[in-house]
């Protein structure tokens, strides 16, 4: 029951906060390009935090960026915060392996920075993650360590939260008596504070009430539920109504369990009144659903069905498929209890359809169970068998998922356990080395006190300086050698690419010359031919002429060219933006020092046209007759290379 009661609180908070978060995240995203360094890290962390409730994929992306940038900047505060919020986002998407690894990293960072409060927080997070994994001994180990640190720091508020976490861990193991002991300690600490945290007080009182409910001490359970309600009403902020509604529902459920239906309905009505006052449809729907459950426990199935359908109407408006499937299954169960099989079948089929659409296997399983019972009772064994097969398929899927989750949990526990062992071994080794260092330093100090003369000390210093100088020289020589090797490799790469470029251009020229020769021969043949064959030869000549104008070869040539001379076209375009594509091609051919005839073959034009093109290009570049175009192109590249070197 406890897990169901918490669902509305989470849902409502999410819906209420979503619109405000959109405005904030848009503002942060717009700010991101305008900031840098540590300020950018802070914006990325804020985005990670804000998106964690509305888009976990983006949250993880921003958190990862913040972590990388923080590490690049050696920004320790950013590293800690990034690890914290990124781990939180991974927990939301149920990726406990990554969450736990990040939390363990956070613990090491805080230890290295001697951040006591950060260590305690990391220990608490690790402990709670182990609770999710079912590693309760490991969880208690970390939670007790965190509690010890908070008690040492005299932080009662944090200590009370740790006591509650420890209580929850024992409760998950079925140890209610020990859980109750820690919950009561947490409550005492919280009540002793001058400034009360009513949220923590509410949840701790609620935890105590549940333990008493589980141990069937209903009067004590009611006492603490009432205390939780008192504190819930004092919570400030937008979510007061949600918490109050949760506690009212808990109290009403407890009265229903005690068969005190009058009080159960009274508290249910308070929930509905609060929903009406706050104009909150989710609370209203859940209130109707809770009322339906009370009537169901009274076996008043007609009234129960009436309120289930009122809840369904609200959930339909809100498109809450999970709650719709649950309610429709409950209605089907009511009709089964009343032996109205047609109605039961209708609602079970609706529940099955919605559960499948919403990928809610638990509700699909429940609906199929109802349909099997209905078909058996109506004698339709063929349909019952078909539903039985579907039911077993879903059961197998759920069991396989359970097993897979358990295997993953065990694997994570094993991996983290091994990592912790390795860390502990390294820590022991470091401790031993540190002791050894201290011993050696003590011996040296002792020897220096009793016998080392200043002269020998100076000699030792001179020798060390000399060795350091030799080492530095060797290091410099090695660096120079590596630099020369790197430059030689770069030069070799450039030469290879130049050869490839020249080879490509020559192949291109040969192809064009071949096409030109073929065109001329076809022209000769065509002179001595007439009729249909002459037309076909003319078509071939047209195809050959057209091939001179295709741009595909030029695109490939440009690709090779830019691999060797990557800044050439950029500089030309920046200095002479009016150059056409044909003129850029001519510049590239001039750069690789082709002859006029070779350029004519490549461009598919006559040598005279190339000369004219060179003349026009010279005018566009505003060069007088004394400046050679080829030299100009070579000098332009040298100028680009020299400027690039100055930039470095």
Coordinates of C-alpha atoms in Angstrom, one line a residue:
X1 CA 0.0 0.0 0.0
X2 CA 2.8 2.4 0.8
X3 CA 4.3 2.4 -2.6
X4 CA 0.9 3.1 -4.2
X5 CA 0.3 6.0 -1.9
X6 CA 3.5 7.7 -3.0
X7 CA 2.6 7.6 -6.7
X8 CA 0.3 10.7 -6.7
X9 CA 2.8 12.8 -4.8
X10 CA 5.5 12.2 -7.4
X11 CA 3.1 12.6 -10.4
X12 CA 1.6 15.9 -9.2
X13 CA 5.0 17.5 -8.3
X14 CA 6.2 16.6 -11.8
X15 CA 3.2 18.1 -13.6
X16 CA 3.2 21.2 -11.5
X17 CA 6.9 21.8 -11.9
X18 CA 7.2 21.0 -15.6
X19 CA 6.1 24.4 -17.0
X20 CA 8.3 26.4 -14.7
X21 CA 11.3 24.2 -15.5
X22 CA 10.8 24.8 -19.2
X23 CA 11.3 28.5 -18.8
X24 CA 14.4 28.0 -16.6
X25 CA 16.0 25.4 -18.9
X26 CA 15.4 27.6 -22.0
X27 CA 17.1 30.5 -20.2
X28 CA 20.1 28.4 -19.2
X29 CA 20.5 26.9 -22.8
X30 CA 20.4 30.5 -24.2
X31 CA 23.1 31.5 -21.7
X32 CA 25.4 28.5 -22.4
X33 CA 27.2 29.9 -25.6
X34 CA 27.9 33.2 -23.8
X35 CA 29.9 31.8 -20.9
X36 CA 33.2 29.9 -20.6
X37 CA 35.4 27.9 -18.2
X38 CA 34.1 27.5 -14.6
X39 CA 31.0 29.6 -15.3
X40 CA 30.1 27.3 -18.2
X41 CA 30.6 24.3 -15.9
X42 CA 28.0 25.8 -13.5
X43 CA 25.5 26.3 -16.2
X44 CA 25.9 22.7 -17.5
X45 CA 25.4 21.4 -13.9
X46 CA 22.2 23.5 -13.5
X47 CA 21.0 22.0 -16.8
X48 CA 21.8 18.5 -15.7
X49 CA 19.9 19.1 -12.5
X50 CA 16.8 20.8 -14.1
X51 CA 16.5 18.2 -16.9
X52 CA 16.8 15.2 -14.5
X53 CA 13.0 15.3 -13.9
X54 CA 11.9 16.1 -17.5
X55 CA 14.4 14.6 -19.9
X56 CA 17.0 12.3 -18.4
X57 CA 18.8 11.8 -21.7
X58 CA 19.6 15.5 -21.9
X59 CA 20.4 15.6 -18.2
X60 CA 23.0 12.9 -18.6
X61 CA 24.4 14.7 -21.7
X62 CA 24.8 18.0 -19.9
X63 CA 26.2 16.3 -16.8
X64 CA 28.8 14.4 -18.8
X65 CA 29.9 17.7 -20.5
X66 CA 30.2 19.4 -17.1
X67 CA 32.3 16.6 -15.8
X68 CA 34.7 16.5 -18.8
X69 CA 35.1 20.3 -18.8
X70 CA 35.7 20.4 -15.0
X71 CA 38.4 17.7 -15.3
X72 CA 40.0 19.6 -18.2
X73 CA 40.0 22.8 -16.0
X74 CA 41.1 20.9 -12.9
X75 CA 38.0 22.5 -11.3
X76 CA 37.4 20.3 -8.2
X77 CA 34.1 21.9 -7.1
X78 CA 32.8 21.3 -10.6
X79 CA 34.0 17.7 -10.6
X80 CA 32.2 17.0 -7.3
X81 CA 29.0 18.6 -8.4
X82 CA 29.0 17.0 -11.8
X83 CA 29.5 13.5 -10.3
X84 CA 26.7 14.1 -7.8
X85 CA 24.0 15.2 -10.2
X86 CA 25.1 12.8 -13.0
X87 CA 24.9 9.9 -10.6
X88 CA 21.4 11.1 -9.6
X89 CA 20.3 11.2 -13.3
X90 CA 21.6 7.6 -13.9
X91 CA 19.6 6.5 -10.8
X92 CA 16.4 8.0 -12.3
X93 CA 16.9 5.8 -15.5
X94 CA 17.6 2.8 -13.3
X95 CA 21.3 2.6 -14.4
X96 CA 22.6 1.7 -11.0
X97 CA 26.0 0.5 -12.2
X98 CA 26.9 3.9 -13.6
X99 CA 25.4 5.7 -10.6
X100 CA 27.3 3.7 -8.1
X101 CA 30.6 4.1 -10.0
X102 CA 30.1 7.8 -10.1
X103 CA 29.3 8.0 -6.4
X104 CA 32.4 6.0 -5.6
X105 CA 34.5 8.4 -7.7
X106 CA 32.8 11.3 -5.8
X107 CA 33.9 9.7 -2.5
X108 CA 37.5 9.5 -3.7
X109 CA 37.5 13.1 -4.9
X110 CA 36.1 14.3 -1.6
X111 CA 38.7 12.3 0.3
X112 CA 41.5 13.8 -1.8
X113 CA 40.2 17.3 -1.2
X114 CA 39.7 16.5 2.6
X115 CA 36.1 17.5 2.2
X116 CA 34.5 16.0 5.3
X117 CA 30.9 17.0 4.5
X118 CA 31.3 15.8 0.8
X119 CA 32.6 12.5 2.0
X120 CA 29.6 12.0 4.3
X121 CA 27.2 12.9 1.6
X122 CA 28.9 10.5 -0.9
X123 CA 28.8 7.7 1.7
X124 CA 25.1 8.3 2.3
X125 CA 24.4 8.2 -1.5
X126 CA 26.4 5.0 -1.9
X127 CA 24.6 3.4 1.0
X128 CA 21.2 4.3 -0.5
X129 CA 22.2 2.9 -3.9
X130 CA 23.2 -0.4 -2.3
X131 CA 19.7 -0.4 -0.7
X132 CA 18.2 -0.3 -4.3
X133 CA 20.5 -3.1 -5.3
X134 CA 19.5 -5.3 -2.4
X135 CA 23.0 -5.2 -0.9
X136 CA 21.8 -4.5 2.6
X137 CA 25.1 -5.3 4.5
X138 CA 27.1 -3.0 2.2
X139 CA 24.4 -0.3 2.5
X140 CA 24.5 -0.4 6.3
X141 CA 28.3 -0.3 6.2
X142 CA 28.3 3.0 4.2
X143 CA 25.3 4.5 6.0
X144 CA 26.8 4.0 9.5
X145 CA 30.1 5.5 8.3
X146 CA 28.2 8.6 7.0
X147 CA 26.3 8.8 10.3
X148 CA 29.5 8.7 12.3
X149 CA 30.9 11.6 10.3
X150 CA 27.7 13.7 10.6
X151 CA 27.7 13.1 14.4
X152 CA 31.3 14.1 14.6
X153 CA 30.5 17.3 12.6
X154 CA 27.6 17.9 15.1
X155 CA 25.0 18.0 12.3
X156 CA 21.8 16.7 13.9
X157 CA 19.6 17.4 10.8
X158 CA 21.8 15.2 8.5
X159 CA 22.2 12.6 11.3
X160 CA 18.4 12.3 11.6
X161 CA 18.1 11.6 7.8
X162 CA 20.9 9.0 8.1
X163 CA 19.0 7.3 11.0
X164 CA 15.9 7.2 8.8
X165 CA 17.9 5.7 5.9
X166 CA 19.3 3.0 8.2
X167 CA 15.7 2.3 9.5
X168 CA 14.5 1.9 5.9
X169 CA 17.4 -0.5 5.2
X170 CA 16.4 -2.7 8.2
X171 CA 12.8 -2.5 7.2
X172 CA 13.6 -3.8 3.7
X173 CA 15.2 -6.8 5.3
X174 CA 12.0 -7.5 7.3
X175 CA 13.6 -6.4 10.6
X176 CA 10.8 -4.2 11.8
X177 CA 11.9 -3.9 15.4
X178 CA 15.4 -2.6 14.6
X179 CA 13.9 -0.3 11.9
X180 CA 11.5 1.2 14.4
X181 CA 14.4 1.8 16.8
X182 CA 16.2 4.0 14.2
X183 CA 13.0 5.7 13.1
X184 CA 12.3 6.8 16.6
X185 CA 15.8 8.0 17.1
X186 CA 15.5 10.1 13.9
X187 CA 12.2 11.5 15.1
X188 CA 13.7 12.5 18.5
X189 CA 16.5 14.4 16.8
X190 CA 14.2 16.2 14.4
X191 CA 11.8 17.3 17.2
X192 CA 14.7 18.6 19.3
X193 CA 15.7 21.2 16.6
X194 CA 14.8 24.8 17.1
X195 CA 14.1 25.2 13.4
X196 CA 11.9 22.3 12.5
X197 CA 12.1 20.6 9.1
X198 CA 8.4 19.6 8.7
X199 CA 9.0 17.6 5.5
X200 CA 11.5 15.3 7.3
X201 CA 9.2 15.1 10.4
X202 CA 6.2 14.1 8.2
X203 CA 8.0 11.4 6.4
X204 CA 9.7 9.9 9.5
X205 CA 6.3 9.9 11.4
X206 CA 4.8 8.2 8.4
X207 CA 7.6 5.6 8.4
X208 CA 7.0 4.9 12.1
X209 CA 3.2 4.6 11.5
X210 CA 3.9 2.0 8.7
X211 CA 6.1 -0.1 11.0
X212 CA 3.3 -0.2 13.7
X213 CA 0.8 -1.0 10.9
X214 CA 2.9 -4.0 9.8
X215 CA 3.3 -5.2 13.4
X216 CA -0.5 -4.9 13.7
X217 CA -0.3 -2.2 16.5
X218 CA -3.0 -0.2 14.8
X219 CA -3.6 2.3 17.6
X220 CA 0.1 3.3 17.7
X221 CA 0.1 3.4 13.9
X222 CA -2.9 5.8 13.9
X223 CA -1.2 8.0 16.6
X224 CA 1.9 8.5 14.3
X225 CA -0.2 9.0 11.2
X226 CA -2.0 11.8 13.0
X227 CA 1.4 13.2 14.0
X228 CA 2.5 13.0 10.4
X229 CA -0.7 14.9 9.4
X230 CA 0.0 17.6 11.9
X231 CA 3.5 18.1 10.5
X232 CA 2.3 17.9 6.9
X233 CA -0.1 20.8 7.4
X234 CA 2.9 23.0 8.5
X235 CA 5.0 22.3 5.3
X236 CA 5.3 25.5 3.3
X237 CA 5.4 25.6 -0.5
X238 CA 3.5 24.4 -3.4
X239 CA 3.4 20.7 -2.5
X240 CA 1.8 21.0 1.0
X241 CA -1.6 19.8 -0.4
X242 CA 0.0 16.7 -2.0
X243 CA 1.7 15.6 1.2
X244 CA -1.4 16.2 3.3
X245 CA -3.5 14.2 0.8
X246 CA -1.1 11.3 1.1
X247 CA -1.3 11.2 4.9
X248 CA -5.1 11.6 4.9
X249 CA -5.3 8.6 2.5
X250 CA -3.0 6.6 4.8
X251 CA -5.2 7.3 7.8
X252 CA -8.4 6.5 5.9
X253 CA -6.8 3.2 4.7
X254 CA -5.9 2.3 8.3
X255 CA -9.4 2.9 9.5
X256 CA -10.7 0.7 6.7
X257 CA -8.4 -2.0 7.8
X258 CA -9.8 -1.7 11.3
X259 CA -13.4 -2.0 9.8
X260 CA -14.1 1.5 11.0
X261 CA -15.7 2.6 7.7
X262 CA -17.3 5.8 9.1
X263 CA -13.8 7.2 9.9
X264 CA -12.4 5.8 6.7
X265 CA -15.0 7.7 4.6
X266 CA -14.5 10.8 6.8
X267 CA -10.8 11.0 5.9
X268 CA -11.5 10.1 2.3
X269 CA -13.9 13.0 2.1
X270 CA -11.2 15.3 3.5
X271 CA -8.9 14.2 0.6
X272 CA -11.7 15.0 -1.9
X273 CA -12.4 18.4 -0.3
X274 CA -8.7 19.3 -0.5
X275 CA -8.6 18.2 -4.1
X276 CA -11.7 20.4 -4.8
X277 CA -10.2 23.3 -2.9
X278 CA -6.9 23.1 -4.9
X279 CA -8.7 22.2 -8.1
X280 CA -6.3 19.2 -8.5
X281 CA -7.7 16.5 -10.8
X282 CA -5.1 13.9 -9.9
X283 CA -5.9 14.2 -6.2
X284 CA -9.5 14.0 -7.0
X285 CA -9.2 10.9 -9.2
X286 CA -7.0 9.2 -6.5
X287 CA -9.6 10.1 -3.9
X288 CA -12.4 8.5 -5.8
X289 CA -10.2 5.4 -6.4
X290 CA -9.5 5.2 -2.6
X291 CA -13.3 5.5 -1.9
X292 CA -13.9 2.7 -4.3
X293 CA -11.5 0.5 -2.4
X294 CA -13.2 1.2 0.9
X295 CA -16.6 0.2 -0.6
X296 CA -14.9 -2.9 -2.0
X297 CA -13.6 -3.9 1.4
X298 CA -17.2 -3.6 2.6
X299 CA -18.3 -5.9 -0.4
X300 CA -20.5 -3.0 -1.6
X301 CA -19.5 -3.8 -5.2
X302 CA -22.0 -1.5 -6.9
X303 CA -20.9 1.6 -5.0
X304 CA -17.3 0.6 -5.4
X305 CA -17.7 0.3 -9.2
X306 CA -19.5 3.7 -9.3
X307 CA -16.4 5.4 -7.8
X308 CA -13.9 3.4 -9.8
X309 CA -15.6 4.7 -13.0
X310 CA -15.6 8.3 -11.6
X311 CA -11.8 7.9 -11.1
X312 CA -11.5 6.4 -14.6
X313 CA -13.2 9.4 -16.1
X314 CA -10.6 11.7 -14.5
X315 CA -7.7 9.5 -15.4
X316 CA -8.9 9.4 -19.0
X317 CA -8.8 13.2 -19.1
X318 CA -5.3 13.2 -17.8
X319 CA -4.2 10.3 -20.1
X320 CA -2.8 8.3 -17.1
X321 CA -2.7 4.9 -18.7
X322 CA -1.2 3.1 -15.7
X323 CA -4.0 4.2 -13.4
X324 CA -6.7 3.6 -16.1
X325 CA -5.6 0.0 -16.5
X326 CA -5.5 -0.5 -12.7
X327 CA -9.1 1.0 -12.3
X328 CA -10.5 -1.0 -15.2
X329 CA -9.1 -4.3 -13.7
X330 CA -10.6 -3.4 -10.4
X331 CA -14.0 -2.8 -12.1
X332 CA -13.7 -6.2 -13.9
X333 CA -13.0 -7.8 -10.5
X334 CA -16.0 -6.2 -8.9
X335 CA -18.3 -7.5 -11.7
X336 CA -16.7 -11.0 -11.3
X337 CA -17.6 -10.9 -7.6
X338 CA -21.2 -9.9 -8.6
X339 CA -21.3 -12.8 -11.2
X340 CA -22.0 -10.3 -14.0
X341 CA -19.6 -12.0 -16.4
X342 CA -20.4 -10.0 -19.6
X343 CA -19.6 -6.7 -17.9
X344 CA -16.5 -8.2 -16.2
X345 CA -15.3 -9.4 -19.6
X346 CA -15.9 -6.0 -21.2
X347 CA -13.8 -4.2 -18.6
X348 CA -11.1 -6.8 -18.5
X349 CA -10.7 -6.6 -22.3
X350 CA -10.4 -2.8 -22.0
X351 CA -7.8 -3.1 -19.2
X352 CA -5.8 -5.6 -21.3
X353 CA -5.9 -3.3 -24.4
X354 CA -4.7 -0.2 -22.4
X355 CA -2.1 -2.2 -20.5
X356 CA -0.6 -3.5 -23.7
X357 CA -0.6 -0.1 -25.3
X358 CA 1.1 1.4 -22.3
X359 CA 3.5 -1.5 -21.9
X360 CA 2.2 -2.3 -18.3
X361 CA 2.8 -6.1 -18.0
X362 CA 1.5 -6.4 -14.4
X363 CA -1.9 -5.0 -15.4
X364 CA -1.9 -7.2 -18.6
X365 CA -1.3 -10.2 -16.4
X366 CA -4.2 -9.2 -14.0
X367 CA -6.6 -8.7 -17.0
X368 CA -5.7 -12.0 -18.5
X369 CA -6.3 -13.8 -15.2
X370 CA -9.8 -12.3 -15.1
X371 CA -10.6 -13.3 -18.7
X372 CA -9.4 -16.9 -18.0
X373 CA -11.8 -17.1 -15.0
X374 CA -14.7 -15.6 -17.1
X375 CA -14.2 -18.0 -20.0
X376 CA -13.9 -21.0 -17.7
X377 CA -17.2 -20.1 -16.0
X378 CA -19.0 -19.6 -19.3
X379 CA -17.6 -22.8 -20.7
X380 CA -15.6 -21.2 -23.5
X381 CA -12.5 -23.3 -22.9
X382 CA -10.9 -22.6 -26.2
X383 CA -10.7 -18.8 -25.4
X384 CA -9.7 -19.6 -21.9
X385 CA -6.8 -21.7 -23.2
X386 CA -5.7 -18.9 -25.6
X387 CA -5.7 -16.4 -22.7
X388 CA -3.9 -18.9 -20.5
X389 CA -1.1 -19.1 -23.1
X390 CA -0.8 -15.3 -23.2
X391 CA -0.9 -15.2 -19.4
X392 CA 2.0 -17.7 -19.1
X393 CA 3.9 -15.7 -21.7
X394 CA 3.6 -12.5 -19.7
X395 CA 4.4 -14.4 -16.5
X396 CA 7.6 -15.8 -18.1
X397 CA 8.5 -12.3 -19.3
X398 CA 8.1 -10.8 -15.8
X399 CA 10.0 -13.7 -14.2
X400 CA 12.8 -13.4 -16.8
X401 CA 13.0 -9.7 -16.2
X402 CA 13.1 -10.3 -12.4
X403 CA 15.9 -12.8 -12.8
X404 CA 17.8 -10.5 -15.2
X405 CA 17.5 -7.6 -12.8
X406 CA 18.7 -9.8 -9.9
X407 CA 21.7 -11.0 -12.0
X408 CA 22.6 -7.4 -12.9
X409 CA 22.3 -6.4 -9.2
X410 CA 24.5 -9.3 -8.2
X411 CA 27.0 -8.4 -10.9
X412 CA 27.1 -4.8 -9.8
X413 CA 27.6 -5.8 -6.2
X414 CA 30.4 -8.2 -7.2
X415 CA 32.1 -5.6 -9.5
X416 CA 31.9 -2.8 -6.9
X417 CA 33.0 -5.2 -4.2
X418 CA 36.1 -6.1 -6.2
X419 CA 36.8 -2.4 -6.9
X420 CA 36.5 -1.7 -3.2
X421 CA 38.9 -4.5 -2.4
X422 CA 41.4 -3.1 -4.9
X423 CA 41.0 0.4 -3.4
X424 CA 41.5 -0.9 0.1
X425 CA 44.6 -2.8 -1.0
X426 CA 46.1 0.3 -2.6
X427 CA 45.3 2.3 0.5
X428 CA 47.1 -0.3 2.7
X429 CA 50.0 -0.2 0.3
X430 CA 50.2 3.6 0.3
X431 CA 50.0 3.5 4.1
X432 CA 52.9 1.1 4.3
X433 CA 54.9 3.2 1.8
X434 CA 54.2 6.3 3.8
X435 CA 55.4 4.7 7.0
X436 CA 58.5 3.5 5.2
X437 CA 59.1 7.1 3.9
X438 CA 58.8 8.5 7.4
X439 CA 61.2 5.9 8.8
X440 CA 63.8 6.7 6.0
X441 CA 63.4 10.4 6.6
X442 CA 63.9 9.9 10.3
X443 CA 67.1 8.0 9.7
X444 CA 68.4 10.6 7.3
X445 CA 67.6 13.4 9.7
X446 CA 69.4 11.4 12.5
X447 CA 72.5 10.9 10.4
X448 CA 72.5 14.5 9.3
X449 CA 72.3 15.6 13.0
X450 CA 75.1 13.4 14.2
X451 CA 77.6 13.4 11.3
X452 CA 76.8 15.0 8.0
X453 CA 79.1 18.0 7.4
X454 CA 78.1 21.0 5.4
X455 CA 80.8 20.3 2.9
X456 CA 79.5 16.9 2.0
X457 CA 76.0 18.3 2.0
X458 CA 77.1 20.9 -0.6
X459 CA 78.8 18.2 -2.6
X460 CA 75.6 16.2 -2.7
X461 CA 73.7 19.2 -3.8
X462 CA 76.2 19.9 -6.6
X463 CA 76.0 16.3 -7.8
X464 CA 72.2 16.5 -7.8
X465 CA 72.3 19.7 -9.7
X466 CA 74.6 18.2 -12.3
X467 CA 72.5 15.1 -12.6
X468 CA 69.4 17.3 -13.0
X469 CA 71.2 19.4 -15.7
X470 CA 72.3 16.2 -17.5
X471 CA 68.8 14.8 -17.3
X472 CA 67.3 18.1 -18.5
X473 CA 69.7 18.2 -21.5
X474 CA 68.9 14.6 -22.3
X475 CA 65.2 15.4 -22.1
X476 CA 65.6 18.5 -24.4
X477 CA 67.6 16.4 -26.9
X478 CA 64.9 13.7 -26.9
X479 CA 62.2 16.4 -27.4
X480 CA 64.2 17.9 -30.3
X481 CA 64.6 14.5 -31.8
X482 CA 60.9 13.8 -31.6
X483 CA 60.1 17.2 -33.1
X484 CA 62.4 16.6 -36.0
X485 CA 60.9 13.1 -36.6
X486 CA 57.5 14.6 -36.5
X487 CA 58.4 17.3 -39.0
X488 CA 60.0 14.7 -41.3
X489 CA 56.9 12.7 -41.1
X490 CA 54.7 15.7 -42.0
X491 CA 57.0 16.6 -44.9
X492 CA 56.8 13.0 -46.1
X493 CA 53.0 13.1 -45.9
X494 CA 52.9 16.4 -47.9
X495 CA 55.2 15.0 -50.5
X496 CA 53.1 11.8 -50.8
X497 CA 49.9 13.9 -51.2
X498 CA 51.6 16.1 -53.8
X499 CA 52.5 13.0 -55.8
X500 CA 48.9 11.7 -55.5
X501 CA 47.6 15.2 -56.7
X502 CA 50.0 15.3 -59.6
X503 CA 49.3 11.7 -60.6
X504 CA 45.6 12.4 -60.5
X505 CA 46.0 15.6 -62.6
X506 CA 48.1 13.7 -65.2
X507 CA 45.6 10.9 -65.4
X508 CA 42.9 13.5 -65.9
X509 CA 44.9 15.1 -68.7
X510 CA 45.5 11.7 -70.3
X511 CA 41.8 10.9 -70.2
X512 CA 40.9 14.3 -71.8
X513 CA 43.6 13.9 -74.5
X514 CA 42.2 10.4 -75.2
X515 CA 38.7 11.8 -75.5
X516 CA 40.0 14.6 -77.7
X517 CA 41.7 12.2 -80.0
X518 CA 38.6 10.0 -80.1
X519 CA 36.4 13.0 -80.9
X520 CA 38.7 14.0 -83.8
X521 CA 38.7 10.4 -85.2
X522 CA 34.9 10.2 -85.0
X523 CA 34.8 13.6 -86.9
X524 CA 37.0 12.1 -89.7
X525 CA 34.9 8.9 -89.9
X526 CA 31.7 11.0 -90.0
X527 CA 32.9 13.0 -93.0
X528 CA 32.9 9.8 -95.1
X529 CA 29.6 8.5 -93.7
X530 CA 26.0 9.5 -94.2
X531 CA 22.6 8.5 -93.0
X532 CA 21.8 6.8 -89.7
X533 CA 25.4 5.9 -88.9
X534 CA 26.4 9.6 -89.2
X535 CA 23.7 10.6 -86.7
X536 CA 24.9 8.0 -84.2
X537 CA 28.5 9.1 -84.6
X538 CA 27.3 12.7 -84.0
X539 CA 25.6 11.5 -80.8
X540 CA 28.9 10.0 -79.6
X541 CA 30.7 13.2 -80.4
X542 CA 28.1 15.1 -78.3
X543 CA 28.6 12.7 -75.3
X544 CA 32.4 13.2 -75.5
X545 CA 32.0 17.0 -75.6
X546 CA 29.6 16.8 -72.6
X547 CA 32.2 14.7 -70.6
X548 CA 34.6 17.7 -70.8
X549 CA 32.1 19.7 -68.7
X550 CA 31.3 17.1 -66.0
X551 CA 32.1 18.4 -62.5
X552 CA 32.5 15.0 -60.7
X553 CA 36.2 14.8 -61.7
X554 CA 36.8 18.4 -60.6
X555 CA 35.2 17.7 -57.2
X556 CA 37.5 14.7 -56.7
X557 CA 40.5 16.8 -57.8
X558 CA 39.5 19.6 -55.4
X559 CA 39.3 17.1 -52.6
X560 CA 42.8 15.8 -53.2
X561 CA 44.0 19.4 -53.7
X562 CA 42.6 20.6 -50.4
X563 CA 44.1 17.7 -48.5
X564 CA 47.5 19.1 -49.5
X565 CA 46.8 22.9 -49.6
X566 CA 44.0 23.1 -47.0
X567 CA 44.0 27.0 -46.7
X568 CA 44.6 27.9 -50.3
X569 CA 41.0 28.3 -51.4
X570 CA 40.0 29.9 -48.1
X571 CA 42.6 32.7 -48.5
X572 CA 41.7 33.2 -52.2
X573 CA 38.0 33.5 -51.4
X574 CA 38.6 35.9 -48.5
X575 CA 40.9 38.2 -50.5
X576 CA 39.1 37.9 -53.8
X577 CA 35.5 37.0 -53.1
X578 CA 34.4 37.6 -56.7
X579 CA 36.3 34.6 -58.2
X580 CA 34.1 32.1 -60.0
X581 CA 34.4 28.3 -59.8
X582 CA 36.2 28.2 -63.2
X583 CA 38.7 30.8 -62.0
X584 CA 39.3 28.9 -58.8
X585 CA 40.0 25.8 -60.9
X586 CA 42.5 27.8 -63.0
X587 CA 44.2 29.0 -59.8
X588 CA 44.6 25.4 -58.6
X589 CA 46.1 24.3 -61.9
X590 CA 48.5 27.3 -61.8
X591 CA 49.5 26.3 -58.3
X592 CA 50.6 22.8 -59.3
X593 CA 52.5 24.4 -62.2
X594 CA 50.8 22.8 -65.2
X595 CA 51.6 24.0 -68.7
X596 CA 49.1 25.9 -70.9
X597 CA 48.5 22.8 -73.0
X598 CA 47.9 20.6 -70.0
X599 CA 45.5 23.1 -68.5
X600 CA 43.7 23.2 -71.8
X601 CA 43.3 19.5 -71.8
X602 CA 42.1 19.4 -68.2
X603 CA 39.6 22.2 -68.8
X604 CA 38.4 20.9 -72.1
X605 CA 39.1 24.2 -74.0
X606 CA 41.7 25.4 -76.4
X607 CA 45.1 26.8 -75.5
X608 CA 44.1 30.2 -76.7
X609 CA 41.1 30.1 -74.3
X610 CA 43.4 29.2 -71.4
X611 CA 45.6 32.2 -72.3
X612 CA 42.5 34.5 -72.4
X613 CA 41.3 33.0 -69.0
X614 CA 44.8 33.7 -67.5
X615 CA 44.6 37.3 -68.8
X616 CA 41.1 37.8 -67.2
X617 CA 42.3 36.3 -64.0
X618 CA 45.3 38.6 -63.8
X619 CA 43.0 41.6 -64.2
X620 CA 40.7 40.3 -61.5
X621 CA 43.6 39.8 -59.1
X622 CA 44.9 43.3 -60.0
X623 CA 48.3 42.0 -61.1
X624 CA 50.5 43.9 -63.5
X625 CA 52.3 42.2 -66.4
X626 CA 55.5 41.8 -64.4
X627 CA 53.9 39.5 -61.8
X628 CA 53.9 35.8 -62.9
X629 CA 50.6 34.1 -62.0
X630 CA 52.2 30.8 -61.0
X631 CA 54.7 32.6 -58.7
X632 CA 51.9 34.6 -57.2
X633 CA 50.0 31.4 -56.3
X634 CA 53.1 29.8 -54.8
X635 CA 53.9 33.0 -52.7
X636 CA 50.3 33.2 -51.6
X637 CA 50.6 29.6 -50.1
X638 CA 53.9 30.5 -48.4
X639 CA 52.3 33.5 -46.9
X640 CA 49.5 31.4 -45.5
X641 CA 51.9 28.9 -44.0
X642 CA 54.0 31.6 -42.4
X643 CA 50.9 33.2 -40.8
X644 CA 49.8 29.8 -39.5
X645 CA 53.2 29.3 -38.0
X646 CA 53.0 32.7 -36.3
X647 CA 49.6 31.8 -34.9
X648 CA 51.0 28.7 -33.3

